[in-house]
Amino acid sequence: MAKLLSCVLGPRLYKIYRERESERAPASVPETPTAVTAPHSSSWDTYYQPRALEKHADSILALASVFWSISYYSSPFAFFYLYRKGYLSLSKVVPFSHYAGTLLLLLAGVACLRGIGRWTNPQYRQFITILEATHRNQSSENKRQLANYNFDFRSWPVDFHWEEPSSRKESRGGPSRRGVALLRPEPLHRGTADTLLNRVKKLPCQITSYLVAHTLGRRMLYPGSVYLLQKALMPVLLQGQARLVEECNGRRAKLLACDGNEIDTMFVDRRGTAEPQGQKLVICCEGNAGFYEVGCVSTPLEAGYSVLGWNHPGFAGSTGVPFPQNEANAMDVVVQFAIHRLGFQPQDIIIYAWSIGGFTATWAAMSYPDVSAVILDASFDDLVPLALKVMPDSWRGLVTRTVRQHLNLNNAEQLCRYQGPVLLIRRTKDEIITTTVPEDITSNRGNDLLLKLLQHRYPRVMADEGLQVVRQWLEASSQLEEASIYSRWEVEEDWCLSVLRSYQAEHGPDFPWSVGEDMSADGRRQLALFLARKHMHNFEATHCTPLPAQNFQMPWHL
């Protein structure tokens, strides 16, 4: 009876992976709380085969879940319609509640039938035995056997806790349960006295901004967090996860962040290979509709690096909602996991981000300044110009206020706090982070990210002449035009390197540098073009085209 109840309440099982020969356990292992019999790929198909009763019950419950999600998103309109029609009176609500209660009882009965179907299936019974044993005792053998199954991630045991590093427990300056530290935007009206009257005046605008950010805004910014989209992508995500586990020996893990969110991660270890880049770990930060199962992790994997992918809060197996604070909290526990559990030193960690993942990447670079390098692909400097692009002009004030207060993705500001090597990859046909049309490369916000970074690090070089010539170089839409501008100013790379190395030897590596202070205008132009070319590479593609492995290069450094 206990096993039947476990089958009723247990998670949905999607797939049984092909077990790798190197990890296969002996054929007969005693079924104890610390070790249970492992599945054999020779006797079972890799996809879980539910019995008819479980299969049909699952279909009914999945359909009910989709209807519930649609009802949730359309509830404001439905409530308004019912109110206008007079259906919200007590005489109408009571019968409706009876219908709803009856429907819930029917769904509970369907869930019980599904449990009976699972109970009659030896595959599911063996899975639930391994899951229960792992929850009781997270031994390496139990976790190894559990990794052979892909199931509802909510039931996966926590593998790493944000407070697990001993330094976190002893330090008072680390993250609290309220979250890690973020850079806060300056007040919109500086110098204004924050009196009670002013607070009351601002209250309606603040309430409106809060409602917009937590309803329409968050879902527009992170469409991957919408349940219906995830439901539609589920077969693709399962296939991508199977590829990472079966072909790349990936290891899945659940991390608990300081805000209580559970973060879904996948680690591929290449340290045992002959390739030297396998000793480096690339932490991948996905875009606003990207998942590690099918996202940018494929690029460093093809290049031979060890890779750690993770899903945004609210994406696939990760819980929560993807607001900036939650995003930073998730990135913090991912980096801690890489250092304290996977055993990588910060000097061996590379942060790689695509699109909106630039926010968490730049936050990690700012908060963990010893990381080896940062690579930002198709990213931007600030969210406000891109948000204004897709919203009506009459909403400009509301959009700016909402972004600054609740969705402030200040990538450039965070990146300027990092002292290490940086590479920006600009898509020449990007249709997402341009503020006009994809063909107008001058409106690509990656340009502004580069300019802000160079102006912070080399303020004397990026004075009037240097800034002007870099803007001309950024207007080039082809390699031929770039080379033409570069040769027009006769950039001597050996001279530029000698100037930078001499300054570094005399003044140290910390930015900002005052190099170029006593330099001629032509010298500043040469140095500005040299630095721009070293910090940004062009990739002739649209926003969502996967980055080829040959374009995944380490940033330049002296």
Coordinates of C-alpha atoms in Angstrom, one line a residue:
M1 CA 0.0 0.0 0.0
A2 CA 2.9 2.4 0.8
K3 CA 4.3 1.7 -2.7
L4 CA 0.9 2.4 -4.3
L5 CA 0.7 5.7 -2.5
S6 CA 4.2 6.6 -3.7
C7 CA 3.1 5.8 -7.2
V8 CA 0.1 8.1 -6.9
L9 CA 2.1 11.0 -5.5
G10 CA 5.3 10.4 -7.4
P11 CA 6.6 12.5 -10.2
R12 CA 6.1 12.0 -13.9
L13 CA 8.8 9.9 -15.5
Y14 CA 9.8 10.9 -19.0
K15 CA 12.8 8.8 -20.1
I16 CA 15.2 6.2 -19.0
Y17 CA 18.7 7.0 -20.3
R18 CA 21.0 4.5 -21.9
E19 CA 23.4 3.7 -19.2
R20 CA 27.1 4.2 -20.1
E21 CA 29.2 1.1 -19.9
S22 CA 31.8 2.8 -17.7
E23 CA 29.2 3.6 -15.1
R24 CA 27.1 0.4 -15.2
A25 CA 26.8 -1.2 -11.8
P26 CA 27.0 -4.9 -11.2
A27 CA 24.0 -6.9 -12.3
S28 CA 22.8 -7.8 -8.8
V29 CA 23.0 -5.1 -6.2
P30 CA 21.0 -5.6 -2.9
E31 CA 17.9 -3.4 -2.8
T32 CA 18.8 -1.5 0.4
P33 CA 18.3 2.2 1.4
T34 CA 21.8 2.9 0.1
A35 CA 21.8 0.8 -3.1
V36 CA 19.1 -0.5 -5.5
T37 CA 19.2 -2.4 -8.7
A38 CA 20.2 -0.2 -11.7
P39 CA 18.2 -0.3 -14.9
H40 CA 19.6 -2.1 -17.9
S41 CA 19.4 -0.5 -21.3
S42 CA 19.5 -3.9 -23.0
S43 CA 16.1 -4.9 -21.8
W44 CA 14.2 -1.6 -21.8
D45 CA 13.8 1.1 -24.4
T46 CA 15.3 4.4 -23.5
Y47 CA 11.9 6.2 -23.5
Y48 CA 9.8 5.3 -20.6
Q49 CA 6.8 3.1 -21.7
P50 CA 3.8 3.9 -19.6
R51 CA 0.9 1.4 -19.4
A52 CA -2.4 2.4 -21.1
L53 CA -4.1 3.5 -17.8
E54 CA -1.2 5.8 -16.9
K55 CA -0.8 7.1 -20.4
H56 CA -4.5 8.1 -20.7
A57 CA -4.7 9.5 -17.2
D58 CA -1.5 11.6 -17.9
S59 CA -3.1 13.0 -21.0
I60 CA -6.2 14.1 -19.1
L61 CA -4.2 15.7 -16.3
A62 CA -1.9 17.4 -18.9
L63 CA -4.9 18.8 -20.7
A64 CA -6.3 20.1 -17.4
S65 CA -3.0 21.8 -16.7
V66 CA -3.0 23.6 -20.0
F67 CA -6.6 24.7 -19.5
W68 CA -5.7 26.0 -16.0
S69 CA -2.7 27.9 -17.4
I70 CA -4.9 29.5 -20.1
S71 CA -7.5 30.4 -17.5
Y72 CA -4.8 32.0 -15.3
Y73 CA -3.5 34.2 -18.1
S74 CA -7.0 35.2 -19.2
S75 CA -8.5 35.6 -15.7
P76 CA -8.5 39.4 -15.7
F77 CA -10.5 39.5 -18.9
A78 CA -12.8 36.7 -17.7
F79 CA -13.4 38.4 -14.4
F80 CA -14.3 41.7 -16.1
Y81 CA -16.7 39.9 -18.5
L82 CA -18.4 38.0 -15.7
Y83 CA -18.7 41.2 -13.7
R84 CA -20.3 43.1 -16.6
K85 CA -22.8 40.2 -17.2
G86 CA -23.7 40.0 -13.5
Y87 CA -22.4 36.5 -13.0
L88 CA -20.4 37.3 -9.8
S89 CA -23.5 37.4 -7.5
L90 CA -23.7 35.0 -4.7
S91 CA -26.6 33.1 -6.3
K92 CA -24.4 32.4 -9.3
V93 CA -21.1 31.8 -7.6
V94 CA -22.3 29.0 -5.2
P95 CA -23.4 26.6 -8.0
F96 CA -20.2 27.4 -9.9
S97 CA -18.2 26.4 -6.8
H98 CA -20.1 23.1 -6.7
Y99 CA -19.1 22.4 -10.3
A100 CA -15.5 23.3 -9.6
G101 CA -15.4 21.0 -6.6
T102 CA -16.9 18.1 -8.6
L103 CA -14.2 18.7 -11.3
L104 CA -11.4 18.6 -8.7
L105 CA -12.8 15.3 -7.3
L106 CA -12.8 13.9 -10.8
L107 CA -9.2 15.0 -11.4
A108 CA -8.2 13.5 -8.1
G109 CA -9.8 10.2 -9.2
V110 CA -7.8 10.4 -12.5
A111 CA -4.6 10.9 -10.5
C112 CA -5.4 7.8 -8.5
L113 CA -6.0 5.8 -11.6
R114 CA -2.6 7.0 -13.0
G115 CA -1.0 5.9 -9.7
I116 CA -2.5 2.4 -10.2
G117 CA -1.1 2.3 -13.8
R118 CA 2.3 3.2 -12.5
W119 CA 2.1 0.6 -9.7
T120 CA 1.5 -2.1 -12.3
N121 CA 4.6 -1.0 -14.3
P122 CA 7.9 -2.5 -13.1
Q123 CA 9.9 0.3 -14.7
Y124 CA 8.1 2.9 -12.6
R125 CA 8.3 0.9 -9.4
Q126 CA 12.0 0.5 -9.8
F127 CA 12.3 4.2 -10.4
I128 CA 10.3 5.2 -7.4
T129 CA 12.4 2.9 -5.2
I130 CA 15.6 4.5 -6.4
L131 CA 14.1 8.0 -5.9
E132 CA 13.0 7.2 -2.3
A133 CA 16.3 5.7 -1.5
T134 CA 18.1 8.8 -2.8
H135 CA 16.0 11.1 -0.7
R136 CA 16.8 9.0 2.4
N137 CA 20.5 8.7 1.7
Q138 CA 22.2 10.8 -1.0
S139 CA 25.1 8.3 -1.5
S140 CA 27.1 8.6 -4.7
E141 CA 25.7 5.2 -5.8
N142 CA 22.1 6.2 -5.3
K143 CA 22.6 9.5 -7.1
R144 CA 24.4 7.7 -10.0
Q145 CA 21.4 5.4 -10.5
L146 CA 18.9 8.3 -10.2
A147 CA 20.8 10.1 -12.9
N148 CA 19.7 7.4 -15.3
Y149 CA 16.1 8.8 -15.2
N150 CA 14.6 12.0 -16.5
F151 CA 11.5 13.0 -14.5
D152 CA 9.7 16.0 -13.1
F153 CA 12.6 18.0 -11.6
R154 CA 10.5 19.2 -8.7
S155 CA 11.1 15.8 -7.1
W156 CA 14.9 15.8 -7.7
P157 CA 16.8 16.0 -4.4
V158 CA 18.9 19.2 -3.8
D159 CA 22.6 18.6 -4.7
F160 CA 24.1 21.9 -3.5
H161 CA 22.9 24.6 -1.0
W162 CA 24.0 28.2 -1.3
E163 CA 25.2 28.2 2.3
E164 CA 27.2 25.0 1.8
P165 CA 30.6 26.7 1.4
S166 CA 32.1 27.2 4.9
S167 CA 33.2 30.7 4.0
R168 CA 29.5 31.7 3.5
K169 CA 28.6 30.4 7.0
E170 CA 31.4 32.4 8.6
S171 CA 31.1 35.6 6.6
R172 CA 28.7 38.4 7.4
G173 CA 29.2 40.2 4.1
G174 CA 27.9 37.4 1.9
P175 CA 24.4 37.1 0.5
S176 CA 21.4 37.0 2.8
R177 CA 18.1 35.3 2.3
R178 CA 16.9 38.6 0.7
G179 CA 19.5 38.2 -2.1
V180 CA 22.9 39.1 -3.3
A181 CA 23.9 42.8 -3.9
L182 CA 22.9 44.6 -7.0
L183 CA 23.8 48.0 -8.4
R184 CA 20.8 50.2 -7.7
P185 CA 19.7 52.9 -10.2
E186 CA 20.0 56.5 -9.2
P187 CA 16.8 58.4 -8.4
L188 CA 15.0 59.8 -11.4
H189 CA 14.8 63.3 -9.8
R190 CA 17.9 63.9 -7.8
G191 CA 17.9 66.5 -5.1
T192 CA 14.1 66.3 -4.5
A193 CA 13.2 66.0 -0.9
D194 CA 11.6 62.6 -0.1
T195 CA 8.8 63.9 2.0
L196 CA 5.5 62.1 2.8
L197 CA 3.7 64.3 0.3
N198 CA 6.1 63.3 -2.5
R199 CA 5.8 59.6 -1.6
V200 CA 2.0 59.9 -1.8
K201 CA 2.2 61.6 -5.2
K202 CA 4.5 58.8 -6.5
L203 CA 2.4 56.0 -5.1
P204 CA 0.0 55.6 -8.1
C205 CA 3.0 55.5 -10.6
Q206 CA 4.8 53.0 -8.4
I207 CA 1.7 50.7 -8.2
T208 CA 1.3 50.9 -12.0
S209 CA 4.9 50.1 -12.6
Y210 CA 4.8 47.2 -10.2
L211 CA 1.7 45.8 -11.9
V212 CA 3.1 46.2 -15.4
A213 CA 6.4 44.6 -14.5
H214 CA 4.8 41.6 -12.7
T215 CA 2.2 40.9 -15.4
L216 CA 3.0 42.0 -19.0
G217 CA 6.6 43.2 -18.6
R218 CA 8.2 40.1 -17.1
R219 CA 6.6 37.8 -19.7
M220 CA 7.6 40.0 -22.6
L221 CA 11.2 40.2 -21.3
Y222 CA 11.5 36.5 -20.5
P223 CA 9.0 34.6 -22.7
G224 CA 10.7 31.3 -21.9
S225 CA 9.1 31.5 -18.4
V226 CA 5.6 31.2 -19.9
Y227 CA 4.2 27.8 -19.1
L228 CA 2.5 27.3 -22.4
L229 CA 5.7 27.9 -24.3
Q230 CA 7.6 25.4 -22.1
K231 CA 4.8 22.8 -22.7
A232 CA 5.2 23.2 -26.4
L233 CA 9.0 22.9 -26.2
M234 CA 9.0 19.9 -23.9
P235 CA 9.8 17.2 -26.5
V236 CA 12.7 19.4 -27.8
L237 CA 14.0 20.0 -24.3
L238 CA 13.8 16.2 -23.4
Q239 CA 15.7 15.4 -26.6
G240 CA 18.4 18.0 -25.9
Q241 CA 18.8 16.8 -22.3
A242 CA 19.2 13.2 -23.5
R243 CA 21.9 14.3 -25.9
L244 CA 23.8 16.0 -23.1
V245 CA 23.5 13.0 -20.8
E246 CA 24.0 10.2 -23.2
E247 CA 26.5 11.6 -25.7
C248 CA 28.4 14.2 -23.6
N249 CA 28.3 12.4 -20.2
G250 CA 26.4 15.4 -18.7
R251 CA 25.5 15.4 -15.0
R252 CA 22.4 17.1 -13.9
A253 CA 22.1 18.8 -10.5
K254 CA 19.7 20.9 -8.5
L255 CA 21.1 24.0 -6.7
L256 CA 19.2 25.9 -3.9
A257 CA 19.7 29.6 -4.2
C258 CA 19.6 32.1 -1.2
D259 CA 16.0 33.1 -2.2
G260 CA 14.7 29.5 -2.1
N261 CA 14.6 29.1 -5.8
E262 CA 15.8 25.7 -7.2
I263 CA 18.1 26.0 -10.2
D264 CA 18.4 23.3 -12.8
T265 CA 22.0 22.8 -14.0
M266 CA 23.9 20.5 -16.4
F267 CA 27.7 19.9 -16.1
V268 CA 29.8 18.3 -18.8
D269 CA 33.3 17.5 -17.5
R270 CA 36.2 17.5 -20.1
R271 CA 39.0 17.6 -17.6
G272 CA 39.8 13.9 -18.4
T273 CA 40.4 14.5 -22.1
A274 CA 43.6 15.3 -23.9
E275 CA 42.4 18.7 -25.0
P276 CA 44.0 21.5 -22.8
Q277 CA 40.8 23.7 -23.0
G278 CA 39.0 20.9 -21.1
Q279 CA 40.7 22.2 -17.9
K280 CA 38.7 25.5 -18.3
L281 CA 35.0 25.7 -17.3
V282 CA 32.6 27.8 -19.4
I283 CA 29.5 28.9 -17.4
C284 CA 26.8 29.6 -20.0
C285 CA 24.1 32.2 -19.5
E286 CA 21.2 31.7 -21.9
G287 CA 18.9 34.2 -23.6
N288 CA 15.3 35.2 -22.7
A289 CA 13.8 32.1 -24.4
G290 CA 16.9 29.9 -24.1
F291 CA 17.3 26.7 -22.2
Y292 CA 20.6 24.9 -21.6
E293 CA 19.1 21.8 -23.3
V294 CA 19.1 23.6 -26.6
G295 CA 21.0 26.8 -26.0
C296 CA 24.4 28.3 -26.3
V297 CA 26.1 25.5 -24.4
S298 CA 26.7 23.7 -27.7
T299 CA 29.3 26.2 -28.8
P300 CA 31.9 25.7 -26.0
L301 CA 31.1 22.0 -26.0
E302 CA 32.1 21.7 -29.6
A303 CA 35.2 23.8 -28.8
G304 CA 36.2 21.2 -26.3
Y305 CA 35.7 23.1 -23.0
S306 CA 34.1 21.8 -19.8
V307 CA 30.7 23.4 -19.6
L308 CA 28.2 24.3 -16.9
G309 CA 24.7 25.3 -18.2
W310 CA 21.8 26.5 -16.1
N311 CA 18.2 27.6 -16.6
H312 CA 16.8 30.9 -15.6
P313 CA 14.4 30.9 -12.6
G314 CA 11.0 29.8 -13.9
F315 CA 12.6 28.1 -17.0
A316 CA 12.1 24.3 -17.3
G317 CA 13.3 22.7 -14.1
S318 CA 14.2 25.9 -12.3
T319 CA 11.6 27.5 -10.0
G320 CA 10.8 31.1 -9.3
V321 CA 10.4 34.1 -11.7
P322 CA 13.2 35.7 -13.7
F323 CA 13.5 39.2 -12.1
P324 CA 17.0 40.7 -11.9
Q325 CA 17.4 39.9 -8.2
N326 CA 16.4 36.3 -8.7
E327 CA 18.7 36.1 -11.7
A328 CA 21.7 37.3 -9.7
N329 CA 20.8 35.0 -6.8
A330 CA 20.8 32.0 -9.3
M331 CA 24.1 33.0 -10.9
D332 CA 25.7 33.3 -7.5
V333 CA 24.8 29.8 -6.4
V334 CA 25.9 28.5 -9.9
V335 CA 29.4 30.1 -9.5
Q336 CA 29.6 28.8 -5.9
F337 CA 28.7 25.3 -7.2
A338 CA 31.4 25.5 -9.8
I339 CA 34.1 26.5 -7.3
H340 CA 33.2 24.5 -4.2
R341 CA 31.6 21.4 -5.6
L342 CA 33.1 21.0 -9.1
G343 CA 36.5 22.1 -8.0
F344 CA 37.3 24.8 -10.5
Q345 CA 39.4 27.8 -9.5
P346 CA 38.0 31.2 -10.4
Q347 CA 41.0 31.7 -12.7
D348 CA 39.8 28.7 -14.7
I349 CA 36.3 29.9 -15.1
I350 CA 35.0 31.7 -18.3
I351 CA 31.6 33.4 -18.3
Y352 CA 29.9 33.1 -21.6
A353 CA 26.5 34.7 -22.3
W354 CA 24.1 35.2 -25.2
S355 CA 21.7 38.0 -25.5
I356 CA 19.9 38.8 -22.2
G357 CA 22.2 36.4 -20.4
G358 CA 24.7 39.3 -20.5
F359 CA 23.0 40.6 -17.3
T360 CA 23.9 37.6 -15.1
A361 CA 27.3 37.3 -16.9
T362 CA 28.3 40.8 -16.1
W363 CA 27.0 40.5 -12.5
A364 CA 29.2 37.4 -12.0
A365 CA 32.2 39.2 -13.5
M366 CA 31.6 42.2 -11.1
S367 CA 31.0 40.0 -8.1
Y368 CA 33.8 37.4 -8.8
P369 CA 36.5 39.6 -10.3
D370 CA 39.0 36.7 -10.4
V371 CA 37.2 34.8 -13.2
S372 CA 39.4 34.2 -16.2
A373 CA 37.4 36.0 -18.9
V374 CA 33.9 37.3 -20.1
I375 CA 32.5 36.6 -23.6
L376 CA 29.2 38.4 -24.4
D377 CA 27.5 37.4 -27.7
A378 CA 24.7 39.5 -29.1
S379 CA 24.3 41.4 -25.8
F380 CA 23.5 45.0 -25.0
D381 CA 24.4 47.9 -22.7
D382 CA 21.0 48.8 -21.1
L383 CA 17.5 47.5 -21.4
V384 CA 15.7 50.9 -21.5
P385 CA 16.4 51.8 -25.2
L386 CA 15.3 48.3 -26.3
A387 CA 12.1 48.5 -24.2
L388 CA 11.2 51.9 -25.6
K389 CA 11.7 50.5 -29.1
V390 CA 8.8 48.0 -28.7
M391 CA 6.4 50.2 -26.7
P392 CA 4.3 53.2 -27.7
D393 CA 6.0 56.7 -27.4
S394 CA 3.2 57.8 -25.1
W395 CA 4.4 55.1 -22.6
R396 CA 7.9 56.4 -22.4
G397 CA 7.8 57.6 -18.8
L398 CA 6.0 54.5 -17.6
V399 CA 8.4 52.2 -19.5
T400 CA 11.5 53.9 -18.2
R401 CA 10.3 53.9 -14.6
T402 CA 9.2 50.3 -14.7
V403 CA 12.5 49.1 -16.2
R404 CA 14.6 51.1 -13.7
Q405 CA 12.6 50.0 -10.7
H406 CA 11.9 46.4 -11.5
L407 CA 13.7 45.1 -14.6
N408 CA 17.0 47.1 -14.5
L409 CA 19.4 45.1 -16.7
N410 CA 22.4 47.5 -16.5
N411 CA 24.9 45.3 -18.3
A412 CA 27.4 48.1 -19.1
E413 CA 27.5 49.5 -15.6
Q414 CA 28.3 46.0 -14.2
L415 CA 30.8 45.2 -16.9
C416 CA 32.8 48.3 -16.1
R417 CA 33.4 47.0 -12.6
Y418 CA 35.3 44.0 -14.0
Q419 CA 39.0 44.3 -14.6
G420 CA 39.6 41.1 -16.7
P421 CA 39.6 40.3 -20.4
V422 CA 36.4 40.9 -22.3
L423 CA 35.3 39.9 -25.8
L424 CA 32.1 41.3 -27.4
I425 CA 30.6 39.5 -30.4
R426 CA 28.3 41.7 -32.5
R427 CA 25.8 40.1 -34.9
T428 CA 25.8 42.3 -38.1
K429 CA 22.2 41.4 -39.0
D430 CA 20.8 41.4 -35.5
E431 CA 17.0 42.1 -35.5
I432 CA 16.6 42.1 -31.7
I433 CA 19.1 44.4 -30.1
T434 CA 18.9 47.1 -32.8
T435 CA 16.7 50.1 -32.1
T436 CA 15.7 50.7 -35.7
V437 CA 16.0 48.0 -38.4
P438 CA 18.4 45.0 -38.6
E439 CA 20.3 46.5 -41.5
D440 CA 21.1 49.6 -39.5
I441 CA 24.2 48.3 -37.7
T442 CA 24.8 51.7 -36.1
S443 CA 21.7 51.2 -33.9
N444 CA 23.0 47.9 -32.5
R445 CA 23.2 48.3 -28.7
G446 CA 26.4 46.2 -28.7
N447 CA 28.1 49.3 -30.0
D448 CA 27.1 51.3 -26.9
L449 CA 28.3 48.4 -24.7
L450 CA 31.8 48.6 -26.4
L451 CA 32.0 52.4 -26.2
K452 CA 31.0 52.5 -22.5
L453 CA 33.6 49.8 -21.7
L454 CA 36.4 51.5 -23.6
Q455 CA 35.5 54.9 -22.2
H456 CA 35.7 53.5 -18.7
R457 CA 39.0 51.7 -19.2
Y458 CA 40.8 54.1 -21.4
P459 CA 39.1 57.6 -20.9
R460 CA 42.1 59.6 -22.3
V461 CA 42.3 57.4 -25.5
M462 CA 38.5 57.6 -26.0
A463 CA 38.5 61.4 -26.0
D464 CA 37.0 63.3 -29.0
E465 CA 39.3 61.9 -31.7
G466 CA 39.3 58.3 -30.4
L467 CA 35.6 58.2 -29.9
Q468 CA 34.9 59.6 -33.3
V469 CA 37.1 57.1 -35.2
V470 CA 35.7 54.1 -33.2
R471 CA 32.2 55.2 -34.1
Q472 CA 33.2 55.3 -37.8
W473 CA 34.7 51.8 -37.4
L474 CA 31.4 50.6 -35.8
E475 CA 29.4 51.9 -38.8
A476 CA 31.3 49.4 -41.1
S477 CA 28.9 46.6 -42.1
S478 CA 31.5 44.3 -43.7
Q479 CA 35.1 43.1 -43.0
L480 CA 36.2 45.0 -46.1
E481 CA 34.9 48.3 -44.7
E482 CA 36.5 47.6 -41.3
A483 CA 39.9 46.9 -42.9
S484 CA 39.6 50.1 -45.0
I485 CA 39.0 52.3 -41.9
Y486 CA 41.8 50.4 -40.1
S487 CA 44.3 50.9 -42.9
R488 CA 43.3 54.5 -43.5
W489 CA 44.6 55.5 -40.1
E490 CA 47.7 53.3 -40.6
V491 CA 47.3 51.5 -37.2
E492 CA 50.7 50.1 -36.1
E493 CA 49.8 47.2 -33.8
D494 CA 53.4 46.7 -32.5
W495 CA 53.5 50.4 -31.5
C496 CA 50.1 50.1 -29.8
L497 CA 51.2 47.0 -27.9
S498 CA 54.4 48.6 -26.7
V499 CA 52.6 51.7 -25.4
L500 CA 50.1 49.6 -23.5
R501 CA 52.7 47.3 -22.1
S502 CA 54.9 50.1 -21.0
Y503 CA 52.0 51.8 -19.2
Q504 CA 51.0 48.5 -17.5
A505 CA 54.5 47.9 -16.3
E506 CA 54.7 51.3 -14.8
H507 CA 51.2 51.8 -13.4
G508 CA 49.8 48.3 -12.9
P509 CA 46.9 46.5 -14.5
D510 CA 43.9 48.2 -12.7
F511 CA 41.5 50.3 -14.8
P512 CA 40.8 53.0 -15.6
W513 CA 44.1 53.9 -17.3
S514 CA 45.4 57.4 -18.1
V515 CA 47.3 56.2 -21.1
G516 CA 47.0 58.6 -24.1
E517 CA 47.0 61.7 -21.9
D518 CA 50.1 63.2 -23.6
M519 CA 49.6 61.6 -26.9
S520 CA 48.9 63.2 -30.3
A521 CA 45.5 63.0 -31.9
D522 CA 46.7 60.5 -34.5
G523 CA 48.2 58.3 -31.7
R524 CA 44.9 58.3 -29.8
R525 CA 43.0 57.3 -33.0
Q526 CA 45.4 54.4 -33.7
L527 CA 45.2 53.2 -30.1
A528 CA 41.4 53.6 -30.0
L529 CA 41.0 51.5 -33.2
F530 CA 43.4 48.9 -32.0
L531 CA 41.5 48.5 -28.7
A532 CA 38.1 48.4 -30.4
R533 CA 39.2 45.7 -32.7
K534 CA 40.6 43.6 -29.9
H535 CA 37.5 43.9 -27.8
M536 CA 34.8 43.3 -30.4
H537 CA 34.5 40.7 -33.2
N538 CA 31.8 40.7 -35.8
F539 CA 29.7 37.7 -36.8
E540 CA 27.6 38.0 -39.9
A541 CA 24.4 36.4 -38.7
T542 CA 21.0 37.2 -37.2
H543 CA 20.4 37.2 -33.4
C544 CA 19.4 33.6 -33.0
T545 CA 21.9 31.9 -35.3
P546 CA 24.1 29.5 -33.2
L547 CA 27.6 30.7 -32.8
P548 CA 30.1 28.3 -34.6
A549 CA 32.8 26.8 -32.4
Q550 CA 35.5 28.5 -34.5
N551 CA 34.1 31.9 -33.5
F552 CA 34.3 31.0 -29.8
Q553 CA 37.7 32.6 -29.0
M554 CA 39.3 33.7 -25.8
P555 CA 39.4 37.5 -25.2
W556 CA 42.6 39.5 -25.9
H557 CA 44.8 40.5 -23.0
L558 CA 48.2 42.0 -22.6

